[in-house]
Amino acid sequence: MKLNIPYKSGTVRVSSPYGMRTLNGTTAMHKGVDLVGTVKTIISPCAGKIGWAGEYDDRLSGGRTWEWGKYVRIETDDGYMVYLCHLAAVFCQAGMHVEAGDEIGTEGSTGYSTGNHLHMEVRKNGESLDPTPLLGIANRVGSYPAESDADRVCRKAGLETQTKNYINRYPYAADLWRKLWEAMR
Ligand SMILES: [Zn+2]
């Protein structure tokens, strides 16, 4: 299982790692990782089926899913569930199939949240996993580049960095990578 950083481009900061943390004097398990992007477009980090897209208000029944605000759940063929939460907008519907890199929403602060960020959670067989090794980043506060269209095309087509750098000398390279990615996915 490998996940891409779920931001379209720009730089992504881990603002709160996975694991035990103390907030306002209370220590509890943080079952996901909090990310903040310089670019707010959220993409699917993997291929899969959209299992849920929107809000789930369970306040009256004493549930806590409402805390996620608008969220998307992606279900992979190998049994992982990926949750992307606190979204400002959702661009997908339950039942749709998505590929890694498809736009699914925008980062926001809906639900129980004190500022714009993405709470990302990965579960298998009902247990939450540390998403950071799957994302290829460290489980600590820090910044990472999100995958660009060029990176996505090269990964899928098996192109080498040398080829990517050569194409990047072309003045309309960004536009070309975008079109290639749209044609490939
Ligand atoms: Zn969180």
PDB file of C-alpha atoms and ligand atoms in Angstrom:
ATOM      1  CA  MET A   1       0.000   0.000   0.000  1.00  0.00           C
ATOM      2  CA  LYS A   2       1.399   3.341  -1.069  1.00  0.00           C
ATOM      3  CA  LEU A   3      -0.324   6.706  -0.786  1.00  0.00           C
ATOM      4  CA  ASN A   4       0.455   9.956  -2.541  1.00  0.00           C
ATOM      5  CA  ILE A   5       0.399  13.186  -0.576  1.00  0.00           C
ATOM      6  CA  PRO A   6      -3.264  14.229  -1.085  1.00  0.00           C
ATOM      7  CA  TYR A   7      -2.525  17.753  -2.326  1.00  0.00           C
ATOM      8  CA  LYS A   8      -2.500  18.741  -5.980  1.00  0.00           C
ATOM      9  CA  SER A   9       0.745  20.731  -5.807  1.00  0.00           C
ATOM     10  CA  GLY A  10       2.720  23.091  -3.588  1.00  0.00           C
ATOM     11  CA  THR A  11       4.183  22.312  -0.189  1.00  0.00           C
ATOM     12  CA  VAL A  12       2.463  20.328   2.552  1.00  0.00           C
ATOM     13  CA  ARG A  13       3.211  20.698   6.253  1.00  0.00           C
ATOM     14  CA  VAL A  14       2.574  18.029   8.866  1.00  0.00           C
ATOM     15  CA  SER A  15       1.041  20.169  11.623  1.00  0.00           C
ATOM     16  CA  SER A  16       0.130  17.329  14.007  1.00  0.00           C
ATOM     17  CA  PRO A  17       1.602  13.799  13.731  1.00  0.00           C
ATOM     18  CA  TYR A  18      -0.164  10.458  14.292  1.00  0.00           C
ATOM     19  CA  GLY A  19      -0.092   9.121  17.877  1.00  0.00           C
ATOM     20  CA  MET A  20      -0.663  10.221  21.445  1.00  0.00           C
ATOM     21  CA  ARG A  21      -0.954  13.976  21.896  1.00  0.00           C
ATOM     22  CA  THR A  22      -2.020  16.459  24.555  1.00  0.00           C
ATOM     23  CA  LEU A  23      -4.565  19.107  23.588  1.00  0.00           C
ATOM     24  CA  ASN A  24      -5.835  21.574  26.218  1.00  0.00           C
ATOM     25  CA  GLY A  25      -4.477  19.365  29.006  1.00  0.00           C
ATOM     26  CA  THR A  26      -6.085  16.130  27.758  1.00  0.00           C
ATOM     27  CA  THR A  27      -3.932  13.315  26.400  1.00  0.00           C
ATOM     28  CA  ALA A  28      -5.578  11.206  23.708  1.00  0.00           C
ATOM     29  CA  MET A  29      -4.770   9.180  20.642  1.00  0.00           C
ATOM     30  CA  HIS A  30      -4.662  11.186  17.411  1.00  0.00           C
ATOM     31  CA  LYS A  31      -5.707   8.492  14.929  1.00  0.00           C
ATOM     32  CA  GLY A  32      -4.595  10.409  11.856  1.00  0.00           C
ATOM     33  CA  VAL A  33      -2.138  12.980  10.636  1.00  0.00           C
ATOM     34  CA  ASP A  34      -2.961  16.690  10.169  1.00  0.00           C
ATOM     35  CA  LEU A  35      -1.726  18.331   6.977  1.00  0.00           C
ATOM     36  CA  VAL A  36      -1.791  21.942   5.812  1.00  0.00           C
ATOM     37  CA  GLY A  37      -1.090  22.759   2.166  1.00  0.00           C
ATOM     38  CA  THR A  38       0.045  25.944   0.438  1.00  0.00           C
ATOM     39  CA  VAL A  39      -2.357  24.889  -2.361  1.00  0.00           C
ATOM     40  CA  LYS A  40      -5.793  23.894  -1.048  1.00  0.00           C
ATOM     41  CA  THR A  41      -6.928  21.421  -3.753  1.00  0.00           C
ATOM     42  CA  ILE A  42      -7.208  17.914  -2.303  1.00  0.00           C
ATOM     43  CA  ILE A  43      -6.624  14.932  -4.582  1.00  0.00           C
ATOM     44  CA  SER A  44      -7.188  11.251  -4.042  1.00  0.00           C
ATOM     45  CA  PRO A  45      -4.006   9.684  -2.625  1.00  0.00           C
ATOM     46  CA  CYS A  46      -4.817   6.309  -4.222  1.00  0.00           C
ATOM     47  CA  ALA A  47      -7.151   4.514  -6.596  1.00  0.00           C
ATOM     48  CA  GLY A  48     -10.401   3.272  -5.103  1.00  0.00           C
ATOM     49  CA  LYS A  49     -14.117   3.664  -4.676  1.00  0.00           C
ATOM     50  CA  ILE A  50     -15.685   6.642  -2.898  1.00  0.00           C
ATOM     51  CA  GLY A  51     -17.533   5.109   0.060  1.00  0.00           C
ATOM     52  CA  TRP A  52     -18.727   8.410   1.536  1.00  0.00           C
ATOM     53  CA  ALA A  53     -18.645  12.059   0.430  1.00  0.00           C
ATOM     54  CA  GLY A  54     -20.226  14.754   2.618  1.00  0.00           C
ATOM     55  CA  GLU A  55     -21.248  15.407   6.216  1.00  0.00           C
ATOM     56  CA  TYR A  56     -22.542  12.862   8.696  1.00  0.00           C
ATOM     57  CA  ASP A  57     -24.400  14.599  11.502  1.00  0.00           C
ATOM     58  CA  ASP A  58     -24.649  12.184  14.431  1.00  0.00           C
ATOM     59  CA  ARG A  59     -24.651  14.810  17.228  1.00  0.00           C
ATOM     60  CA  LEU A  60     -28.180  13.926  18.370  1.00  0.00           C
ATOM     61  CA  SER A  61     -27.318  10.242  18.791  1.00  0.00           C
ATOM     62  CA  GLY A  62     -24.131  11.105  20.716  1.00  0.00           C
ATOM     63  CA  GLY A  63     -21.800  10.024  17.894  1.00  0.00           C
ATOM     64  CA  ARG A  64     -18.574  11.774  16.979  1.00  0.00           C
ATOM     65  CA  THR A  65     -18.431  11.438  13.208  1.00  0.00           C
ATOM     66  CA  TRP A  66     -19.801  15.007  12.896  1.00  0.00           C
ATOM     67  CA  GLU A  67     -16.409  16.192  14.171  1.00  0.00           C
ATOM     68  CA  TRP A  68     -14.951  15.344  10.738  1.00  0.00           C
ATOM     69  CA  GLY A  69     -17.258  17.899   9.028  1.00  0.00           C
ATOM     70  CA  LYS A  70     -17.375  17.281   5.285  1.00  0.00           C
ATOM     71  CA  TYR A  71     -15.284  14.218   4.619  1.00  0.00           C
ATOM     72  CA  VAL A  72     -14.502  11.671   1.932  1.00  0.00           C
ATOM     73  CA  ARG A  73     -13.862   7.965   2.532  1.00  0.00           C
ATOM     74  CA  ILE A  74     -11.956   6.099  -0.172  1.00  0.00           C
ATOM     75  CA  GLU A  75     -12.009   2.299  -0.158  1.00  0.00           C
ATOM     76  CA  THR A  76      -9.181   0.459  -1.903  1.00  0.00           C
ATOM     77  CA  ASP A  77      -9.414  -2.979  -3.525  1.00  0.00           C
ATOM     78  CA  ASP A  78      -7.039  -4.382  -0.883  1.00  0.00           C
ATOM     79  CA  GLY A  79      -9.245  -3.357   2.049  1.00  0.00           C
ATOM     80  CA  TYR A  80      -7.861  -0.015   3.204  1.00  0.00           C
ATOM     81  CA  MET A  81     -10.131   2.905   4.096  1.00  0.00           C
ATOM     82  CA  VAL A  82      -8.687   6.391   3.671  1.00  0.00           C
ATOM     83  CA  TYR A  83     -10.486   9.322   5.331  1.00  0.00           C
ATOM     84  CA  LEU A  84      -9.933  12.938   4.277  1.00  0.00           C
ATOM     85  CA  CYS A  85     -11.697  15.270   6.709  1.00  0.00           C
ATOM     86  CA  HIS A  86     -12.710  18.892   7.503  1.00  0.00           C
ATOM     87  CA  LEU A  87     -13.094  19.672   3.772  1.00  0.00           C
ATOM     88  CA  ALA A  88     -14.517  23.055   2.706  1.00  0.00           C
ATOM     89  CA  ALA A  89     -15.917  21.566  -0.533  1.00  0.00           C
ATOM     90  CA  VAL A  90     -16.357  18.045  -1.897  1.00  0.00           C
ATOM     91  CA  PHE A  91     -16.039  17.330  -5.644  1.00  0.00           C
ATOM     92  CA  CYS A  92     -16.991  13.641  -5.696  1.00  0.00           C
ATOM     93  CA  GLN A  93     -19.956  11.405  -4.894  1.00  0.00           C
ATOM     94  CA  ALA A  94     -20.283   8.043  -3.152  1.00  0.00           C
ATOM     95  CA  GLY A  95     -20.019   5.147  -5.595  1.00  0.00           C
ATOM     96  CA  MET A  96     -17.576   6.887  -7.960  1.00  0.00           C
ATOM     97  CA  HIS A  97     -14.266   5.303  -8.852  1.00  0.00           C
ATOM     98  CA  VAL A  98     -11.210   7.549  -8.469  1.00  0.00           C
ATOM     99  CA  GLU A  99      -7.615   7.299  -9.564  1.00  0.00           C
ATOM    100  CA  ALA A 100      -4.674   8.680  -7.593  1.00  0.00           C
ATOM    101  CA  GLY A 101      -4.466  12.388  -8.449  1.00  0.00           C
ATOM    102  CA  ASP A 102      -8.183  12.982  -9.110  1.00  0.00           C
ATOM    103  CA  GLU A 103      -9.489  16.157  -7.472  1.00  0.00           C
ATOM    104  CA  ILE A 104     -11.925  15.291  -4.670  1.00  0.00           C
ATOM    105  CA  GLY A 105     -12.309  18.517  -2.674  1.00  0.00           C
ATOM    106  CA  THR A 106     -10.663  21.481  -0.981  1.00  0.00           C
ATOM    107  CA  GLU A 107      -8.967  21.804   2.401  1.00  0.00           C
ATOM    108  CA  GLY A 108     -11.163  23.488   5.001  1.00  0.00           C
ATOM    109  CA  SER A 109     -12.166  23.668   8.638  1.00  0.00           C
ATOM    110  CA  THR A 110     -15.624  22.043   8.774  1.00  0.00           C
ATOM    111  CA  GLY A 111     -16.665  19.984  11.801  1.00  0.00           C
ATOM    112  CA  TYR A 112     -14.636  20.110  15.024  1.00  0.00           C
ATOM    113  CA  SER A 113     -11.630  22.105  13.862  1.00  0.00           C
ATOM    114  CA  THR A 114      -9.920  25.323  14.885  1.00  0.00           C
ATOM    115  CA  GLY A 115      -8.327  26.181  11.548  1.00  0.00           C
ATOM    116  CA  ASN A 116      -7.832  25.055   7.946  1.00  0.00           C
ATOM    117  CA  HIS A 117      -6.214  21.619   7.802  1.00  0.00           C
ATOM    118  CA  LEU A 118      -6.762  18.116   6.465  1.00  0.00           C
ATOM    119  CA  HIS A 119      -7.182  15.308   8.991  1.00  0.00           C
ATOM    120  CA  MET A 120      -6.144  12.149   7.123  1.00  0.00           C
ATOM    121  CA  GLU A 121      -6.805   8.737   8.568  1.00  0.00           C
ATOM    122  CA  VAL A 122      -6.067   5.235   7.231  1.00  0.00           C
ATOM    123  CA  ARG A 123      -7.830   2.159   8.574  1.00  0.00           C
ATOM    124  CA  LYS A 124      -7.633  -1.528   7.851  1.00  0.00           C
ATOM    125  CA  ASN A 125      -9.959  -4.054   9.525  1.00  0.00           C
ATOM    126  CA  GLY A 126     -11.274  -1.200  11.688  1.00  0.00           C
ATOM    127  CA  GLU A 127      -7.845  -0.293  13.130  1.00  0.00           C
ATOM    128  CA  SER A 128      -6.205   3.055  12.471  1.00  0.00           C
ATOM    129  CA  LEU A 129      -2.697   2.953  11.007  1.00  0.00           C
ATOM    130  CA  ASP A 130       0.049   5.565  10.926  1.00  0.00           C
ATOM    131  CA  PRO A 131      -0.441   7.121   7.452  1.00  0.00           C
ATOM    132  CA  THR A 132       3.070   8.632   7.271  1.00  0.00           C
ATOM    133  CA  PRO A 133       5.078   5.537   6.187  1.00  0.00           C
ATOM    134  CA  LEU A 134       2.450   4.955   3.477  1.00  0.00           C
ATOM    135  CA  LEU A 135       2.897   8.580   2.371  1.00  0.00           C
ATOM    136  CA  GLY A 136       6.680   8.241   2.429  1.00  0.00           C
ATOM    137  CA  ILE A 137       7.139  11.052   4.975  1.00  0.00           C
ATOM    138  CA  ALA A 138       8.261  11.263   8.611  1.00  0.00           C
ATOM    139  CA  ASN A 139       5.725  11.203  11.458  1.00  0.00           C
ATOM    140  CA  ARG A 140       6.744  14.586  12.834  1.00  0.00           C
ATOM    141  CA  VAL A 141       6.120  18.268  12.184  1.00  0.00           C
ATOM    142  CA  GLY A 142       7.792  19.213   8.899  1.00  0.00           C
ATOM    143  CA  SER A 143       7.214  20.259   5.287  1.00  0.00           C
ATOM    144  CA  TYR A 144       7.180  18.127   2.157  1.00  0.00           C
ATOM    145  CA  PRO A 145       6.605  18.804  -1.555  1.00  0.00           C
ATOM    146  CA  ALA A 146       3.315  17.457  -2.943  1.00  0.00           C
ATOM    147  CA  GLU A 147       3.544  15.365  -6.113  1.00  0.00           C
ATOM    148  CA  SER A 148       3.304  17.491  -9.273  1.00  0.00           C
ATOM    149  CA  ASP A 149       1.597  16.523 -12.551  1.00  0.00           C
ATOM    150  CA  ALA A 150       5.093  15.831 -13.928  1.00  0.00           C
ATOM    151  CA  ASP A 151       5.833  13.436 -11.043  1.00  0.00           C
ATOM    152  CA  ARG A 152       2.505  11.658 -11.523  1.00  0.00           C
ATOM    153  CA  VAL A 153       3.042  11.183 -15.280  1.00  0.00           C
ATOM    154  CA  CYS A 154       6.605   9.938 -14.730  1.00  0.00           C
ATOM    155  CA  ARG A 155       5.508   7.513 -12.015  1.00  0.00           C
ATOM    156  CA  LYS A 156       2.700   6.045 -14.100  1.00  0.00           C
ATOM    157  CA  ALA A 157       4.684   5.915 -17.373  1.00  0.00           C
ATOM    158  CA  GLY A 158       7.913   4.792 -15.684  1.00  0.00           C
ATOM    159  CA  LEU A 159       9.892   7.808 -16.986  1.00  0.00           C
ATOM    160  CA  GLU A 160      13.216   8.720 -15.403  1.00  0.00           C
ATOM    161  CA  THR A 161      14.068  12.026 -13.717  1.00  0.00           C
ATOM    162  CA  GLN A 162      16.432  12.791 -16.627  1.00  0.00           C
ATOM    163  CA  THR A 163      13.489  12.664 -19.059  1.00  0.00           C
ATOM    164  CA  LYS A 164      11.382  14.809 -16.757  1.00  0.00           C
ATOM    165  CA  ASN A 165      14.135  17.426 -16.484  1.00  0.00           C
ATOM    166  CA  TYR A 166      14.568  17.438 -20.276  1.00  0.00           C
ATOM    167  CA  ILE A 167      10.840  18.020 -20.872  1.00  0.00           C
ATOM    168  CA  ASN A 168      10.804  20.716 -18.168  1.00  0.00           C
ATOM    169  CA  ARG A 169      13.036  22.887 -20.418  1.00  0.00           C
ATOM    170  CA  TYR A 170      10.101  23.207 -22.814  1.00  0.00           C
ATOM    171  CA  PRO A 171       8.407  26.581 -22.138  1.00  0.00           C
ATOM    172  CA  TYR A 172       4.900  25.077 -21.853  1.00  0.00           C
ATOM    173  CA  ALA A 173       5.999  22.041 -19.823  1.00  0.00           C
ATOM    174  CA  ALA A 174       3.429  22.548 -17.032  1.00  0.00           C
ATOM    175  CA  ASP A 175       0.593  22.616 -19.554  1.00  0.00           C
ATOM    176  CA  LEU A 176       2.003  19.581 -21.346  1.00  0.00           C
ATOM    177  CA  TRP A 177       2.283  17.548 -18.106  1.00  0.00           C
ATOM    178  CA  ARG A 178      -1.311  18.468 -17.220  1.00  0.00           C
ATOM    179  CA  LYS A 179      -2.580  17.301 -20.628  1.00  0.00           C
ATOM    180  CA  LEU A 180      -0.509  14.109 -20.478  1.00  0.00           C
ATOM    181  CA  TRP A 181      -1.848  13.320 -17.016  1.00  0.00           C
ATOM    182  CA  GLU A 182      -5.438  13.937 -18.145  1.00  0.00           C
ATOM    183  CA  ALA A 183      -4.930  11.661 -21.164  1.00  0.00           C
ATOM    184  CA  MET A 184      -3.345   8.909 -19.045  1.00  0.00           C
ATOM    185  CA  ARG A 185      -5.669   8.577 -16.116  1.00  0.00           C
TER     186      ARG A 185
HETATM  187 ZN    ZN B   1      -6.295  15.327  13.072  1.00  0.00          ZN
END
